[in-house]
CSV table of C-alpha atoms and ligand atoms in Angstrom, one decimal:
chain,number,residue,atom,x,y,z
Y,1,MET,CA,92.2,-13.8,44.1
Y,2,LYS,CA,90.0,-15.2,41.4
Y,3,TYR,CA,87.8,-16.8,44.0
Y,4,PHE,CA,86.6,-13.4,45.2
Y,5,GLU,CA,86.5,-11.5,42.0
Y,6,LYS,CA,83.0,-10.4,40.8
Y,7,ASN,CA,82.5,-6.9,39.6
Y,8,LYS,CA,84.8,-3.9,39.4
Y,9,GLY,CA,84.2,-1.4,42.1
Y,10,SER,CA,82.4,-3.9,44.4
Y,11,ILE,CA,82.6,-5.2,47.9
Y,12,THR,CA,82.1,-8.9,48.6
Y,13,THR,CA,81.5,-10.1,52.2
Y,14,THR,CA,81.9,-13.8,52.6
Y,15,SER,CA,82.9,-16.6,55.0
Y,16,LEU,CA,85.7,-19.0,54.1
Y,17,LYS,CA,84.6,-22.5,54.9
Y,18,TYR,CA,87.1,-25.2,55.7
Y,19,PRO,CA,86.2,-28.8,56.7
Y,20,GLU,CA,85.7,-29.1,60.4
Y,21,LEU,CA,87.0,-25.6,61.1
Y,22,ASP,CA,85.0,-22.5,62.1
Y,23,PRO,CA,84.4,-20.2,59.1
Y,24,VAL,CA,86.8,-17.3,58.6
Y,25,ASP,CA,85.2,-14.0,57.7
Y,26,ALA,CA,86.5,-12.2,54.7
Y,27,VAL,CA,85.7,-8.9,53.0
Y,28,PHE,CA,87.0,-8.3,49.5
Y,29,PHE,CA,87.3,-4.9,47.9
Y,30,GLN,CA,87.6,-5.1,44.2
Y,31,GLY,CA,88.9,-1.8,42.8
Y,32,GLN,CA,87.4,0.0,39.9
Y,33,GLU,CA,90.7,-0.5,38.0
Y,34,ASP,CA,93.1,-3.4,38.0
Y,35,GLY,CA,96.2,-3.1,40.2
Y,36,LYS,CA,97.9,-4.9,43.0
Y,37,THR,CA,96.1,-7.0,45.6
Y,38,LEU,CA,96.8,-6.4,49.3
Y,39,LEU,CA,95.9,-9.0,51.9
Y,40,VAL,CA,95.2,-7.6,55.4
Y,41,SER,CA,94.6,-10.0,58.4
Y,42,THR,CA,93.9,-9.3,62.0
Y,43,GLY,CA,92.8,-11.1,65.1
Y,44,VAL,CA,95.3,-14.0,64.9
Y,45,HIS,CA,95.8,-13.3,68.6
Y,46,GLY,CA,92.5,-12.8,70.4
Y,47,GLY,CA,93.7,-10.4,73.1
Y,48,GLU,CA,95.0,-7.8,70.6
Y,49,TYR,CA,92.2,-5.4,70.1
Y,50,VAL,CA,93.5,-2.4,68.0
Y,51,GLY,CA,93.8,-4.3,64.7
Y,52,PRO,CA,90.3,-5.8,64.7
Y,53,GLN,CA,88.7,-2.4,65.6
Y,54,ALA,CA,90.7,-0.6,62.9
Y,55,VAL,CA,89.7,-3.2,60.2
Y,56,ARG,CA,86.1,-3.1,61.4
Y,57,GLU,CA,86.1,0.7,60.8
Y,58,ILE,CA,88.1,0.9,57.6
Y,59,ILE,CA,85.9,-1.5,55.7
Y,60,GLN,CA,83.0,1.0,56.3
Y,61,GLU,CA,85.1,3.8,55.0
Y,62,LEU,CA,86.9,2.6,51.9
Y,63,ASP,CA,85.3,3.1,48.5
Y,64,PRO,CA,86.3,0.4,46.0
Y,65,LYS,CA,85.2,2.7,43.1
Y,66,LYS,CA,88.2,4.9,44.0
Y,67,MET,CA,90.6,2.0,44.2
Y,68,LYS,CA,93.1,0.8,41.6
Y,69,GLY,CA,93.7,-2.8,42.8
Y,70,ASN,CA,92.1,-4.9,45.5
Y,71,VAL,CA,92.2,-5.5,49.2
Y,72,LEU,CA,91.2,-8.7,51.0
Y,73,PHE,CA,90.5,-8.2,54.7
Y,74,LEU,CA,90.4,-11.1,57.2
Y,75,PRO,CA,88.8,-9.0,60.0
Y,76,LEU,CA,88.9,-11.5,62.9
Y,77,ILE,CA,90.7,-14.8,62.5
Y,78,ASN,CA,90.6,-16.2,66.0
Y,79,ARG,CA,87.1,-15.0,66.9
Y,80,TYR,CA,86.7,-17.3,70.0
Y,81,GLY,CA,90.0,-16.2,71.3
Y,82,PHE,CA,88.8,-12.6,70.8
Y,83,TYR,CA,85.5,-13.0,72.5
Y,84,HIS,CA,87.2,-14.8,75.5
Y,85,GLY,CA,90.2,-12.5,75.6
Y,86,LEU,CA,92.7,-15.4,75.3
Y,87,LYS,CA,96.4,-14.8,75.2
Y,88,ARG,CA,97.7,-15.9,71.8
Y,89,ILE,CA,96.0,-19.3,71.6
Y,90,PHE,CA,93.1,-20.9,69.9
Y,91,PRO,CA,90.7,-22.4,72.5
Y,92,HIS,CA,90.3,-25.6,70.4
Y,93,ASP,CA,93.9,-27.0,70.9
Y,94,LYS,CA,95.6,-24.3,73.0
Y,95,LYS,CA,98.0,-23.5,70.1
Y,96,ASN,CA,99.4,-20.3,68.8
Y,97,LEU,CA,98.5,-19.8,65.1
Y,98,ASN,CA,101.5,-17.6,64.7
Y,99,ASN,CA,103.9,-20.5,65.4
Y,100,ALA,CA,101.8,-23.0,63.4
Y,101,PHE,CA,102.8,-22.4,59.8
Y,102,PRO,CA,103.0,-24.1,57.4
Y,103,GLY,CA,100.6,-26.2,59.4
Y,104,HIS,CA,99.3,-29.6,58.3
Y,105,GLU,CA,96.1,-30.9,56.7
Y,106,ASP,CA,95.9,-33.8,59.3
Y,107,GLY,CA,97.1,-31.7,62.3
Y,108,SER,CA,95.4,-30.2,65.2
Y,109,TYR,CA,92.8,-27.4,64.8
Y,110,THR,CA,95.3,-24.6,64.6
Y,111,GLU,CA,97.7,-26.6,62.3
Y,112,ARG,CA,94.8,-27.3,59.9
Y,113,LEU,CA,93.8,-23.7,60.0
Y,114,ALA,CA,97.3,-22.6,59.2
Y,115,HIS,CA,97.5,-25.1,56.3
Y,116,ASN,CA,94.3,-23.6,54.8
Y,117,LEU,CA,95.1,-20.0,55.4
Y,118,ALA,CA,98.4,-20.3,53.6
Y,119,ASP,CA,96.3,-20.8,50.4
Y,120,LEU,CA,95.3,-17.2,50.6
Y,121,TYR,CA,98.9,-16.1,49.7
Y,122,GLN,CA,98.1,-17.1,46.2
Y,123,GLY,CA,97.1,-14.1,44.1
Y,124,ALA,CA,98.2,-11.5,46.7
Y,125,ASP,CA,101.0,-9.1,45.9
Y,126,PHE,CA,101.6,-7.9,49.5
Y,127,PHE,CA,100.4,-9.0,53.0
Y,128,ILE,CA,100.2,-7.2,56.3
Y,129,ASP,CA,99.2,-9.0,59.5
Y,130,LEU,CA,98.0,-6.7,62.3
Y,131,HIS,CA,99.0,-7.4,65.9
Y,132,GLY,CA,99.7,-5.5,69.1
Y,133,GLY,CA,101.1,-6.2,72.5
Y,134,ASP,CA,99.3,-9.0,74.3
Y,135,ILE,CA,97.1,-8.5,77.3
Y,136,ASN,CA,100.2,-8.6,79.6
Y,137,GLU,CA,102.4,-6.5,77.3
Y,138,SER,CA,103.0,-2.8,76.4
Y,139,MET,CA,104.9,-1.8,73.3
Y,140,THR,CA,105.9,1.0,71.1
Y,141,PRO,CA,104.4,1.0,67.5
Y,142,LEU,CA,106.6,-0.9,65.1
Y,143,CYS,CA,106.6,-3.3,62.2
Y,144,PHE,CA,108.5,-6.5,61.8
Y,145,TYR,CA,110.1,-7.3,58.4
Y,146,PRO,CA,111.9,-10.4,57.3
Y,147,LYS,CA,115.7,-10.2,57.8
Y,148,ASN,CA,116.2,-12.5,54.8
Y,149,PRO,CA,113.2,-12.0,52.4
Y,150,SER,CA,112.7,-14.3,49.4
Y,151,GLN,CA,114.6,-13.5,46.3
Y,152,GLY,CA,113.5,-10.2,44.7
Y,153,ASN,CA,111.3,-9.1,47.6
Y,154,GLU,CA,113.8,-6.9,49.4
Y,155,GLU,CA,113.0,-3.9,47.2
Y,156,ILE,CA,109.2,-4.0,47.6
Y,157,ILE,CA,109.4,-4.5,51.3
Y,158,ALA,CA,111.8,-1.6,51.7
Y,159,HIS,CA,109.5,0.5,49.5
Y,160,VAL,CA,106.4,-0.2,51.7
Y,161,ILE,CA,108.4,0.4,54.9
Y,162,GLY,CA,109.3,3.8,53.6
Y,163,TYR,CA,105.6,4.8,53.6
Y,164,LEU,CA,104.9,3.7,57.2
Y,165,THR,CA,104.5,5.7,60.3
Y,166,THR,CA,105.2,2.9,62.7
Y,167,GLY,CA,108.2,4.5,64.4
Y,168,TYR,CA,110.4,1.4,64.2
Y,169,ALA,CA,110.9,-1.4,61.6
Y,170,VAL,CA,112.6,-4.4,63.2
Y,171,ALA,CA,114.3,-7.2,61.3
Y,172,SER,CA,113.0,-10.6,62.3
Y,173,GLN,CA,114.2,-14.2,61.7
Y,174,ALA,CA,110.8,-15.8,62.4
Y,175,LYS,CA,109.6,-18.4,59.9
Y,176,ASP,CA,106.5,-20.1,61.3
Y,177,GLY,CA,104.1,-17.2,61.6
Y,178,PHE,CA,101.3,-16.1,59.2
Y,179,TYR,CA,103.4,-13.2,57.8
Y,180,SER,CA,106.8,-14.8,58.1
Y,181,TYR,CA,105.8,-18.1,56.3
Y,182,ALA,CA,104.3,-15.9,53.6
Y,183,ASN,CA,107.7,-14.4,53.0
Y,184,LEU,CA,109.2,-17.9,52.8
Y,185,CYS,CA,106.5,-18.7,50.1
Y,186,GLY,CA,107.6,-15.6,48.1
Y,187,LEU,CA,104.8,-13.2,49.2
Y,188,PRO,CA,106.4,-9.9,50.5
Y,189,SER,CA,104.9,-9.3,54.0
Y,190,LEU,CA,105.1,-7.2,57.2
Y,191,LEU,CA,103.7,-7.7,60.7
Y,192,LEU,CA,102.4,-4.4,62.2
Y,193,GLU,CA,102.1,-4.0,66.0
Y,194,ARG,CA,100.3,-1.2,67.8
Y,195,GLY,CA,98.6,-1.1,71.2
Y,196,GLY,CA,98.6,-3.7,73.9
Y,197,GLY,CA,97.7,-4.4,77.5
Y,198,GLY,CA,94.2,-5.6,76.6
Y,199,ARG,CA,93.2,-2.1,75.8
Y,200,TRP,CA,92.5,-0.1,72.6
Y,201,SER,CA,92.2,3.7,72.1
Y,202,ARG,CA,91.0,6.0,69.4
Y,203,GLU,CA,94.5,7.2,68.7
Y,204,GLU,CA,95.8,3.6,68.2
Y,205,VAL,CA,92.9,2.6,66.0
Y,206,ASP,CA,93.4,5.7,63.9
Y,207,GLY,CA,97.1,4.8,63.8
Y,208,VAL,CA,96.5,1.4,62.3
Y,209,LYS,CA,93.9,2.7,59.8
Y,210,LYS,CA,96.6,5.2,58.7
Y,211,ASN,CA,99.1,2.4,58.4
Y,212,ILE,CA,96.7,0.3,56.2
Y,213,ARG,CA,96.2,3.4,54.0
Y,214,GLU,CA,100.0,4.0,53.8
Y,215,VAL,CA,100.5,0.5,52.5
Y,216,MET,CA,97.7,0.9,50.0
Y,217,ASP,CA,99.4,4.1,48.8
Y,218,ALA,CA,102.8,2.4,48.6
Y,219,LEU,CA,101.1,-0.3,46.3
Y,220,GLU,CA,99.4,2.5,44.3
Y,221,ILE,CA,95.9,1.1,45.2
Y,222,LEU,CA,94.7,4.4,46.7
Y,223,PRO,CA,96.7,7.7,47.2
Y,224,TYR,CA,97.4,8.9,50.7
Y,225,GLU,CA,99.5,11.5,52.5
Y,226,LYS,CA,103.2,10.7,52.4
Y,227,THR,CA,105.2,10.6,55.7
Y,228,ILE,CA,108.4,12.5,56.2
Y,229,HIS,CA,109.2,10.2,59.2
Y,230,PRO,CA,109.6,6.6,57.9
Y,231,PRO,CA,110.5,4.0,60.6
Y,232,THR,CA,113.9,3.7,62.1
Y,233,ARG,CA,115.4,0.4,61.1
Y,234,ILE,CA,116.5,-2.0,63.8
Y,235,GLN,CA,118.7,-4.8,62.6
Y,236,GLU,CA,119.6,-6.3,65.9
Y,237,ALA,CA,117.2,-6.9,68.8
Y,238,VAL,CA,117.4,-8.8,72.1
Y,239,TYR,CA,114.4,-10.7,73.4
Y,240,GLU,CA,114.8,-11.6,77.1
Y,241,VAL,CA,112.7,-14.4,78.6
Y,242,SER,CA,112.2,-15.4,82.2
Y,243,PRO,CA,114.4,-18.2,83.5
Y,244,ALA,CA,111.8,-19.2,86.1
Y,245,HIS,CA,108.4,-18.5,87.5
Y,246,GLY,CA,108.5,-15.4,89.6
Y,247,PHE,CA,107.8,-11.7,90.1
Y,248,TRP,CA,108.9,-9.4,87.3
Y,249,TYR,CA,109.9,-5.7,87.8
Y,250,ALA,CA,110.5,-3.7,84.7
Y,251,TYR,CA,112.5,-0.5,85.0
Y,252,VAL,CA,112.1,1.0,81.5
Y,253,ARG,CA,109.1,1.7,79.3
Y,254,PRO,CA,108.5,1.0,75.6
Y,255,GLY,CA,110.0,3.7,73.4
Y,256,GLU,CA,112.5,4.7,76.1
Y,257,PHE,CA,116.2,4.9,75.1
Y,258,ILE,CA,118.5,2.7,77.1
Y,259,ARG,CA,122.3,2.6,77.8
Y,260,GLU,CA,124.6,-0.4,77.6
Y,261,GLY,CA,124.9,-1.9,81.1
Y,262,GLN,CA,121.7,-0.3,82.3
Y,263,THR,CA,119.5,-2.6,84.4
Y,264,LEU,CA,116.2,-3.1,82.5
Y,265,GLY,CA,114.4,-5.2,85.1
Y,266,ARG,CA,114.7,-8.1,87.4
Y,267,VAL,CA,112.9,-11.4,88.3
Y,268,GLU,CA,112.6,-12.4,92.0
Y,269,THR,CA,111.2,-15.4,93.7
Y,270,MET,CA,108.1,-15.3,95.9
Y,271,GLY,CA,110.5,-15.2,98.9
Y,272,GLY,CA,112.4,-12.2,97.6
Y,273,HIS,CA,115.5,-13.8,96.2
Y,274,LEU,CA,116.9,-12.5,93.0
Y,275,VAL,CA,116.5,-14.9,90.1
Y,276,LYS,CA,118.1,-12.6,87.5
Y,277,ASN,CA,119.0,-9.0,86.7
Y,278,PHE,CA,118.6,-8.1,83.0
Y,279,LYS,CA,121.2,-5.6,81.8
Y,280,ALA,CA,121.2,-3.9,78.3
Y,281,LYS,CA,123.9,-5.4,76.0
Y,282,PHE,CA,124.1,-2.2,74.0
Y,283,ASP,CA,122.7,1.3,73.7
Y,284,GLY,CA,119.2,1.1,72.1
Y,285,VAL,CA,115.5,1.5,72.5
Y,286,CYS,CA,113.0,-0.6,74.5
Y,287,LEU,CA,110.5,-2.1,72.0
Y,288,TYR,CA,108.1,-3.8,74.4
Y,289,HIS,CA,107.9,-5.3,77.8
Y,290,THR,CA,105.6,-7.5,79.9
Y,291,HIS,CA,103.9,-5.3,82.5
Y,292,ALA,CA,102.4,-8.3,84.3
Y,293,LEU,CA,103.9,-8.9,87.8
Y,294,GLY,CA,103.6,-12.7,87.6
Y,295,VAL,CA,105.7,-14.4,84.9
Y,296,HIS,CA,106.4,-18.0,84.1
Y,297,THR,CA,109.5,-19.8,82.7
Y,298,ASP,CA,110.2,-18.7,79.1
Y,299,ASP,CA,107.7,-15.8,79.3
Y,300,ALA,CA,108.8,-12.9,77.2
Y,301,LEU,CA,110.0,-10.1,79.5
Y,302,ILE,CA,111.4,-7.3,77.5
Y,303,ALA,CA,112.7,-6.6,74.0
Y,304,TYR,CA,115.1,-3.9,72.9
Y,305,GLY,CA,116.8,-3.0,69.7
Y,306,ARG,CA,119.8,-1.2,68.4
Y,307,PRO,CA,118.7,1.6,66.0
C,1,ZN,ZN1,100.0,-10.9,68.1
């Protein structure tokens, strides 16, 4: 993080400027003592409000003079998506940054942004990307971790998960997201999810702030209270998508325990014909679901995991 470093115990607010891209705001906390560097990003998806509010608040509350190590915050990556309440995409090219990594220097807007943002992995020791359920989704708090982390990163990822109060930690095979590509590049990373439905609450914002402090504690940047309830690991999850446009009826709620064979929801046509019933393949817990009534082909409907 040499680019940001100035004085010990200081805060630097800056905008990262990339050719023909909107600037990306950044706030760098340089601790009073040397230590690990944590990268925290939020607002990759414009309609997920809990993370941006939590970062907005915590950068007013942290004191770099009490920190051993550094934190670089990216408080609002997709700012136009945020102001317009867009689902997942950048308005410039209608692409999802979280499927765009590693990106390309000659690609579309989102691909070029991904290509540039990946440079920020350099100099970081750990990375958390803050998300939530989208405007049409409800979810239970959780974090995603890489099922197959880069060599040597398994231990540090397990260490940090052990400090978190996210309820569940779900193994993921994703490779093209901001956090998942970081793992491929050797930077240990997690994606944290809290909130959804185009809403935010005091409780959820405080929950994310707590999670950021828990990660800082795990990295010995700033001490914080230790949890006695680390997340339940989920190694196997099912992500159901809609086979067609239609009406979606969910029968279970995020966080609810489900039984093998239980009907989780169904999709119907406009005329009332059944398109598909979704039944649980095993006993588990509902992680998130779409609460929108109208869904399109390949829309995410429900996810559940086996604890
Ligand atoms: Zn997201």
